[in-house]
XYZ file of C-alpha atoms in Angstrom:
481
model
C -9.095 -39.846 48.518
C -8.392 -42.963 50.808
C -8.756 -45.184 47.260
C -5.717 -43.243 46.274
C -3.907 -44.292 49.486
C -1.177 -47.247 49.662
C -0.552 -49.363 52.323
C 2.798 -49.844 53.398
C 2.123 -51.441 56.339
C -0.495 -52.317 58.905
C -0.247 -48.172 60.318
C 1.333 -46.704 57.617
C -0.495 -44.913 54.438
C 0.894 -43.083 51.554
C -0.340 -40.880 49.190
C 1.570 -41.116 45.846
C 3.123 -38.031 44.814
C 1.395 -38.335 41.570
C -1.847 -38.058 43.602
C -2.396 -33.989 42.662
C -0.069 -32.227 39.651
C 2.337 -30.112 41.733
C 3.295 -32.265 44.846
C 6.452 -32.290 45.788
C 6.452 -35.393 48.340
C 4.349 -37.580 49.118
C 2.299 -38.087 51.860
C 2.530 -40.377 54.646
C -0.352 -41.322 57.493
C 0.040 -43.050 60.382
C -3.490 -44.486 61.153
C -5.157 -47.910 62.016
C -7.585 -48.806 59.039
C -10.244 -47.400 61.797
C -9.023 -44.190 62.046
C -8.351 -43.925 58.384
C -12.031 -44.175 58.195
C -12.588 -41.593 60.661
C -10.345 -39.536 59.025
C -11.979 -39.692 55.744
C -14.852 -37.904 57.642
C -13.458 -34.179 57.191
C -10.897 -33.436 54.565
C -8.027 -33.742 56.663
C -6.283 -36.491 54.513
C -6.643 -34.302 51.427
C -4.906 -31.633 53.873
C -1.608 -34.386 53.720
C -1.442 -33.750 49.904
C -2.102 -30.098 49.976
C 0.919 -29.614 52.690
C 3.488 -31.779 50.042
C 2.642 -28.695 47.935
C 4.817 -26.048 50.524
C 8.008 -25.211 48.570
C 10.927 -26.589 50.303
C 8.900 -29.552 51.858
C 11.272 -32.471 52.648
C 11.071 -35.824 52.174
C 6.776 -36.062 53.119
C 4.229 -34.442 54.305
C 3.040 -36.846 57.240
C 0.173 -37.269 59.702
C -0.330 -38.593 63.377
C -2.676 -40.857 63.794
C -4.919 -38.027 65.942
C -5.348 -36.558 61.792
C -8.863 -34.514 61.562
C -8.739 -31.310 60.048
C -7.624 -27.576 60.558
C -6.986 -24.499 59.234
C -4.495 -25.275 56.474
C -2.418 -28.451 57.813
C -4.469 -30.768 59.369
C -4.256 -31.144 63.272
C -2.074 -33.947 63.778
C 0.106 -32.440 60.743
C 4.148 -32.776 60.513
C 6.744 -31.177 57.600
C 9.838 -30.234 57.379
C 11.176 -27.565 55.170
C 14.424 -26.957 54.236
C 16.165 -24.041 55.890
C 17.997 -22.353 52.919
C 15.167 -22.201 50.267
C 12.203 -23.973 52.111
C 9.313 -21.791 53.761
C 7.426 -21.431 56.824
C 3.512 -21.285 57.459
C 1.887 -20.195 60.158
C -0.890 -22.530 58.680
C 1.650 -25.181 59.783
C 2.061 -24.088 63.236
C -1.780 -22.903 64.176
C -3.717 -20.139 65.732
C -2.813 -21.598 69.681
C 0.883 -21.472 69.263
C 2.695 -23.647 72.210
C -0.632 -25.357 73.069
C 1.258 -27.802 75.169
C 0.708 -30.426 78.097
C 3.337 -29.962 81.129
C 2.945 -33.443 84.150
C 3.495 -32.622 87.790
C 4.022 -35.463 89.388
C 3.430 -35.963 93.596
C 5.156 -38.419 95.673
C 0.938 -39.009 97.161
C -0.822 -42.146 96.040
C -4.290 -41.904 94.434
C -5.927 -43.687 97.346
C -4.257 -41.701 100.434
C -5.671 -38.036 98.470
C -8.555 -39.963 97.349
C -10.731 -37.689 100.201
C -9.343 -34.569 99.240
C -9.869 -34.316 95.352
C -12.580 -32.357 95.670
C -11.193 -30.279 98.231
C -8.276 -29.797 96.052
C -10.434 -29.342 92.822
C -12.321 -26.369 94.598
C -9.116 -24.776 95.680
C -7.334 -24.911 92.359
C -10.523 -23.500 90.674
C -10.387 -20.724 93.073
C -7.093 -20.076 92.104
C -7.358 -20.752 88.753
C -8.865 -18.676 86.162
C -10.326 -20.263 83.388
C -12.936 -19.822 80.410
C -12.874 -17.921 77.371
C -11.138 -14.335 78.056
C -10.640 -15.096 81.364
C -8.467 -12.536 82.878
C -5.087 -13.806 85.123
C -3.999 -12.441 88.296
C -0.970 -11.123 87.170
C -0.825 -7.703 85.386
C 1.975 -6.809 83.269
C 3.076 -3.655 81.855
C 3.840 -3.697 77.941
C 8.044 -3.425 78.995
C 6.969 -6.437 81.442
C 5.070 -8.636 78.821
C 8.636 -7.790 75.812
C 11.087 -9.050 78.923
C 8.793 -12.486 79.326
C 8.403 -13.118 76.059
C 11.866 -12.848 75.067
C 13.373 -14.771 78.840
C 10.072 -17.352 78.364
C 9.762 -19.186 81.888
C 13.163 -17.652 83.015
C 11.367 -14.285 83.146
C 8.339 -16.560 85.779
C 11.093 -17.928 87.798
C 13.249 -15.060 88.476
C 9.935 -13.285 90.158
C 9.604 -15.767 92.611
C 7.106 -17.955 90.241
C 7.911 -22.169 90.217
C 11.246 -23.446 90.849
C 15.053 -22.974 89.187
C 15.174 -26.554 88.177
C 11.898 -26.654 86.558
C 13.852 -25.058 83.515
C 15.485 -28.530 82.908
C 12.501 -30.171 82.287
C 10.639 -28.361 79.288
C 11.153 -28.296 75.760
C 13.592 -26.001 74.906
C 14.113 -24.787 78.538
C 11.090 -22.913 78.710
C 12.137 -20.248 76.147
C 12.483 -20.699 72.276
C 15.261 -18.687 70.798
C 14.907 -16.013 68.321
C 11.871 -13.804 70.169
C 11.678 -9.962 68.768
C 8.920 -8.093 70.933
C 8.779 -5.565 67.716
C 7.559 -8.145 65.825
C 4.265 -8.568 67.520
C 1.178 -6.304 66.598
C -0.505 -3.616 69.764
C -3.479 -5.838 70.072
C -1.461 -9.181 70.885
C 0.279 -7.421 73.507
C -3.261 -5.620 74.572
C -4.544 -9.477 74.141
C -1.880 -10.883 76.419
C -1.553 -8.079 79.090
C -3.917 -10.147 81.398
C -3.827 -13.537 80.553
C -0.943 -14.989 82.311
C -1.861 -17.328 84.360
C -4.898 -18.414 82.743
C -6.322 -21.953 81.801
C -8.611 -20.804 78.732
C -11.222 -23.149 77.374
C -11.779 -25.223 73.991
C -10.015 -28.881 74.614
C -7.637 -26.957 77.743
C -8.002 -28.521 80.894
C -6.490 -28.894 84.563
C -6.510 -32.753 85.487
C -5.785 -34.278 88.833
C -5.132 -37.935 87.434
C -3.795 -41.654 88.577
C -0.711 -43.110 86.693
C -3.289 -46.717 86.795
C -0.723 -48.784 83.962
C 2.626 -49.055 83.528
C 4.379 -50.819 80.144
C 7.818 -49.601 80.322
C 9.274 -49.645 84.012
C 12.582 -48.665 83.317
C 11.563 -45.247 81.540
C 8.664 -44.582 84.266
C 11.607 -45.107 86.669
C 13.648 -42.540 85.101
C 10.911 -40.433 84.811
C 9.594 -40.770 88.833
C 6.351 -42.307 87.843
C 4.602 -45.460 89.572
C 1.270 -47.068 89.811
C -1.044 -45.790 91.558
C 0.578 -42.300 92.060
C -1.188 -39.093 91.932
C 0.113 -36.561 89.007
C -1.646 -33.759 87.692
C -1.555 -32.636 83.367
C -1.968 -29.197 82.445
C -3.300 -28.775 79.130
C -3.116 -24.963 77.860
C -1.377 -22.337 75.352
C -0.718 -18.911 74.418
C -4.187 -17.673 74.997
C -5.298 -14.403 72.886
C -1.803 -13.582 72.095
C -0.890 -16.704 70.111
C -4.220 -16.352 67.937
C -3.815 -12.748 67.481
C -0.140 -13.487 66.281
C -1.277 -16.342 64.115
C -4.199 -13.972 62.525
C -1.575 -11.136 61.848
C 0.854 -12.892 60.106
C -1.602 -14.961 58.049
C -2.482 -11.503 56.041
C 1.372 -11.048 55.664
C 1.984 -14.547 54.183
C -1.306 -13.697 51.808
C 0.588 -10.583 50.637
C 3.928 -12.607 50.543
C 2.346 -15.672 48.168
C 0.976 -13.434 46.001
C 4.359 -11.356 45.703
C 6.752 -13.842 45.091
C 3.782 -16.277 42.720
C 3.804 -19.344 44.933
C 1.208 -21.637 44.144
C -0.826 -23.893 46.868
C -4.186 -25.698 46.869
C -5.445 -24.099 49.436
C -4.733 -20.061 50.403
C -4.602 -21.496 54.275
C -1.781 -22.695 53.408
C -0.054 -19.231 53.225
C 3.788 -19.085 53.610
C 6.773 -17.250 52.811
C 10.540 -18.220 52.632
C 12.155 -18.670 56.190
C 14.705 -16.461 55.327
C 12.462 -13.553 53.677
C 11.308 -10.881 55.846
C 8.205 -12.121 56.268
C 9.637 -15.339 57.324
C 11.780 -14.009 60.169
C 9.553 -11.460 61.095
C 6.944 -14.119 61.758
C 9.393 -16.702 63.116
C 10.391 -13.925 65.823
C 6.427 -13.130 66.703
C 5.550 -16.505 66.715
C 8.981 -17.155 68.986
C 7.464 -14.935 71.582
C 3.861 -16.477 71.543
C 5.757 -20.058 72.233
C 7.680 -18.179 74.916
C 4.346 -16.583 76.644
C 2.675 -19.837 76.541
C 5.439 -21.836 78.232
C 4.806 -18.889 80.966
C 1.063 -19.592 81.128
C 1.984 -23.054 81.824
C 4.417 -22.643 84.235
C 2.309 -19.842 86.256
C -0.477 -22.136 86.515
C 1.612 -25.247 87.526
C 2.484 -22.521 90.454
C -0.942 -21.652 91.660
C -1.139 -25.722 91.697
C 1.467 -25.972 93.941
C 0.250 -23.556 96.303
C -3.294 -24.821 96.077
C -2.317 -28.480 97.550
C 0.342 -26.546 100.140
C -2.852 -25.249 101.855
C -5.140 -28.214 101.179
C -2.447 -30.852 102.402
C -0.610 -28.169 104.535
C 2.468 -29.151 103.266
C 5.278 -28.098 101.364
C 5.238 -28.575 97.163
C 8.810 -29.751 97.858
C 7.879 -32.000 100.576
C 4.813 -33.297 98.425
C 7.324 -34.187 95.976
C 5.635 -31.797 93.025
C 8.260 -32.121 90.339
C 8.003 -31.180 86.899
C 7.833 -34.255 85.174
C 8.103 -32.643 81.211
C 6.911 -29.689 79.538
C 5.844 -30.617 75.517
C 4.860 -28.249 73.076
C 2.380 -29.231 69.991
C 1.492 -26.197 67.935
C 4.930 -24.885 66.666
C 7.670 -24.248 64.391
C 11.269 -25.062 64.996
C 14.784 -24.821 63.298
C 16.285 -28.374 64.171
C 19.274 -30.153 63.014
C 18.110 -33.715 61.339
C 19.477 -36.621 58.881
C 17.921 -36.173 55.614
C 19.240 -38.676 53.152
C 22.241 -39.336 55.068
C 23.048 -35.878 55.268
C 23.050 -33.612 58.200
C 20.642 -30.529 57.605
C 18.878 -27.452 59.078
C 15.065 -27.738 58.832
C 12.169 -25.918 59.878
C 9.711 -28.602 61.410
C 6.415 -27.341 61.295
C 4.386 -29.695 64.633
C 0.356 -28.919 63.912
C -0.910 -31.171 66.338
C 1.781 -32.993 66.732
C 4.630 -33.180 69.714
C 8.400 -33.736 69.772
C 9.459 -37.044 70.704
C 13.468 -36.986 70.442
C 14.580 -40.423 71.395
C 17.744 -41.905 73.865
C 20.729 -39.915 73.667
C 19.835 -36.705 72.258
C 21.201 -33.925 72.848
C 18.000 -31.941 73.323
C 16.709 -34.509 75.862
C 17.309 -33.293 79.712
C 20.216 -35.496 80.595
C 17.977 -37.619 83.624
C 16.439 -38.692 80.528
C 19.108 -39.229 78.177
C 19.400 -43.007 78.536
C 15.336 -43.369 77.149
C 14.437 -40.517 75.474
C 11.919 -37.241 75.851
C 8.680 -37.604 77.581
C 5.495 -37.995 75.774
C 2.539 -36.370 77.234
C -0.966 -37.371 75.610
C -3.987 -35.675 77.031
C -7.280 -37.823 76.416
C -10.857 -36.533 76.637
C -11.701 -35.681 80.430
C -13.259 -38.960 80.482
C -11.271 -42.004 79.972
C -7.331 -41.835 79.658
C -4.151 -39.816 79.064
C -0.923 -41.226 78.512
C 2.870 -41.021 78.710
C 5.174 -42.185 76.265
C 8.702 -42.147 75.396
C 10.938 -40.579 71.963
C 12.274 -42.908 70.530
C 15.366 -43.198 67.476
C 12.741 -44.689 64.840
C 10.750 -41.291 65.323
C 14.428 -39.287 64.435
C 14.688 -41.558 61.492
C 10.658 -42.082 60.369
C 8.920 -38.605 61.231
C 11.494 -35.696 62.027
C 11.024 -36.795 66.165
C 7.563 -36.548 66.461
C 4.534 -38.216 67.128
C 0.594 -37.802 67.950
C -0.755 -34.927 70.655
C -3.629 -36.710 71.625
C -7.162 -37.648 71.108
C -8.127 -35.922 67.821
C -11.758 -34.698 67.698
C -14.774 -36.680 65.293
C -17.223 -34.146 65.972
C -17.159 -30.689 66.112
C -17.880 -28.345 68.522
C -21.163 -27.258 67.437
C -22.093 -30.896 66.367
C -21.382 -31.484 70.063
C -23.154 -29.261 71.772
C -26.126 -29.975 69.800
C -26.247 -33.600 70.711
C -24.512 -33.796 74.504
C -26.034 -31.520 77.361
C -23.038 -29.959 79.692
C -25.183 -30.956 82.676
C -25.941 -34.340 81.994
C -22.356 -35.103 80.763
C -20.857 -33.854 83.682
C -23.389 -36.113 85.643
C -22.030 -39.091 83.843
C -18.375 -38.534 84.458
C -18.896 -37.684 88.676
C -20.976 -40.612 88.499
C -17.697 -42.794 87.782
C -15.703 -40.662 89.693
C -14.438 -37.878 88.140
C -15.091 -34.849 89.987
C -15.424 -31.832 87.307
C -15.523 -28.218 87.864
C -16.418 -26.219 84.862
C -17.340 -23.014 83.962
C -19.226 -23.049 81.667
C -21.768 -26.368 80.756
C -22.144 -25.518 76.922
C -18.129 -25.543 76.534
C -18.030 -28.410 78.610
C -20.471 -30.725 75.881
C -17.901 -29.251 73.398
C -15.341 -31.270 74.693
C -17.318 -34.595 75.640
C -15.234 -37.890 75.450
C -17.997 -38.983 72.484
C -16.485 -35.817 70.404
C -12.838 -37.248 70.238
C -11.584 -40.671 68.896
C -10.077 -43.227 71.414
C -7.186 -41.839 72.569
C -6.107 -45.480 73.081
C -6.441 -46.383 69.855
C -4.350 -43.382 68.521
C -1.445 -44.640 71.175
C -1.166 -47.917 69.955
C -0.591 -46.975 66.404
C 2.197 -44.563 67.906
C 3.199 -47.730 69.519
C 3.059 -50.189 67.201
C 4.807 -48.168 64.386
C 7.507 -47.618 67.234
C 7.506 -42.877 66.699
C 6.669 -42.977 70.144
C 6.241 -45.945 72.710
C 4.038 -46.454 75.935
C 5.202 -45.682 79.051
C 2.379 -45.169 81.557
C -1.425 -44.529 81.632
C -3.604 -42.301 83.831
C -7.343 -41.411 84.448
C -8.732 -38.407 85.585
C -9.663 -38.117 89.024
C -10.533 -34.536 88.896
C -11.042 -32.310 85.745
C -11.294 -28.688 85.389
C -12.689 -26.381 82.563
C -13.047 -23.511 81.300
């Protein structure tokens, strides 16, 4: 497979369309020659090709540079489809719709909290609850859970949850348009009924971090960010009712390819036009998974709050806790983009992958207008995440969007069968990092040695110019599930 690639430039890979009979596009990759490598690994290049296949795919099928694979498109996976006669997979989107990153940020420097991390690790864990089917501490009725996932963090705010003007400063406000409650099965609602609220496991975390680099002051200005300065990333998604939605609708796109005769590669790649029943009905469900999991994030960015008011005894206002951005990377979304100097409606399927509109646009909270949407990166618990900044050549290049972070090498049993939780978390207090984790097993899942340098994935972002560097931070304080 990576014989058959061309290099157009130092970052940037194609894969003819005349690679496999029945592409549509090519491919494009967005990798360092190291990475490539490291991609080759699993089959998540040959994923690029199999996406081009999608009917209605326009102009490529492209990959982050955080490529390995997944269930269909590979993670780290971008394409567009045309809105009139292209279609949507919920291959394309993923089993944790709206796993996404939201940044708090604190007006508190690293070095005046430095005594109370683990104070204020202990405190969020308490208040946190994390781990595989972890249950939250909110409770909703089945009329409750239909009203949040159709008003998304409106529905959080309006019960006293987080603050009004948080709502400016997520992706899409906090609620994607187009939720139907009737569209999602009994057993995602039972699935979701207690999970608000709740961190989860796999690659989720809660970090306290240190914004330690700054490369572009002017955005970091805009965006309240400054060296030194304590900010904390939450890394989670729709929990149980995501993957339930995701597992549901992959038997109705089965039914739907065979009905209609579309031919893929690879039955993961299961899809149905997006203006077929099955395409709207799944659109809708999927719209309400996006919707919870901007709630989960937004819940738990509360109990943060209130866990430094009564470590610092101060106010979250007087702290200066801001929402810095919430980004979304597993989802599906009808967006207006230039195609061939044309204006069009497309369906841009982010596996992986996260937005990054650049200056000006209209989607971009207007604080922000004058640089573009924040980037959030998580890294690996161990060594870095990062912030980065839209930018125009992503609008042109890659449909706004660029990597979601790390990317794993190894896999989670490969992991666990060569890192021990213990040790591992040994290692990271012993350079600082305090970590609180449920569960030690889970915990060698996610090891820094089972992901690829984040750093390295940044720079091609960078360097290729789909997304561009605005500050770095280290953890101070991680917690798992």
């Amino acid at each position: 497979m990576i014989d058959a690639l061309e290099q157009i430039s130092d970052f940037v890979w194609k894969i003819p369309v005349d690679y496999k009979p029945g592409m549509r596009v090519p491919g494009i990759v967005y990798a360092s020659k190291e990475l490539l490598l490291k991609a080759k690994e699993d089959k998540a290049i040959e994923q690029v090709a199999n996406v081009s296949f999608l009917p209605g795919i326009v102009s490529a099928s492209y990959a982050a540079p955080d490529i390995h694979w997944g269930y269909g498109f590979p993670i780290g996976g971008i394409a567009a489809t045309d809105y009139e006669t292209g279609v949507i997979s919920p291959g394309g989107v993923g089993f944790d719709i709206n796993c996404g990153v939201r940044l708090l940020k604190t007006e508190l420097t690293a070095k005046e909290a430095n005594r109370m991390i683990e104070k204020l690790m202990l405190e969020i864990a308490k208040n946190v609850p994390k781990g595989v089917g972890s249950r939250g501490k909110i409770r909703l009725s089945r009329k409750e859970m239909a009203h949040l996932m159709t008003e998304g963090v409106r529905w959080a705010v309006g019960r006293g949850l987080g603050w009004e003007e948080d709502l400016v400063y997520m992706e899409e406000d906090g609620r994607l348009s187009g939720a139907d409650p009737d569209k999602v099965s009994a057993r995602a609602y039972e699935r979701g009924l207690d999970q608000v609220g709740t961190l989860g496991a796999g690659n989720h975390f809660l970090e306290i971090q240190e914004v330690v680099e700054i490369f572009d002051r002017k955005a970091a200005g805009i965006f309240g960010l400054f060296e030194g300065q304590l900010v904390i990333m939450i890394h989670s998604g729709s929990r149980g009712v995501g993957h339930q939605i995701c597992t549901d609708y992959i038997k109705v796109m089965d039914k739907a390819v065979s009905r209609l005769g579309i031919e893929l590669p690879d039955r993961q790649l299961g899809c149905a036009p997006i203006k077929s029943k099955e395409g709207r009905d799944y659109y809708a469900a999927m719209a309400c998974a996006v919707n919870y999991a901007f709630v989960n994030r937004h819940v738990l960015a509360h109990w943060v709050r209130e866990s430094f008011e009564r470590v610092l005894n101060k106010s979250a206002e007087s702290l200066g806790m801001n929402l810095v951005y919430d980004v979304c990377h597993n989802i599906a979304k009808i967006e207006e983009h230039n195609v061939g100097g044309e204006t069009k409606n497309v369906c841009v399927h982010r596996k992986g992958a996260t937005r990054a509109f650049g200056p000006g646009h209209p989607l971009v909270p207007v604080k922000y207008r004058p640089v573009g949407q924040p980037v959030l990166v998580p890294g690996d618990m161990g060594s870095a995440s990062y912030i980065l900044v839209g930018t125009e050549r992503a609008m042109q290049k890659t449909f706004g969007s660029t990597c979601h972070g790390a990317g794993r090498v190894m896999s989670r049993s490969q992991a666990k069968k060569k890192i021990r939780g213990h040790e591992l978390r040994g290692e990271l207090e012993a350079r600082g990092i305090k970590v609180v984790a449920g569960n030690m097993g889970l915990l060698a899942e996610e090891a820094p040695a089972a992901y690829k340098d984040v750093s390295q994935v940044v720079e091609v972002c960078h360097r290729t110019g789909i997304s561009t560097k605005v500050a770095k931070t280290r953890p101070l304080g991680v917690l798992k599930g």
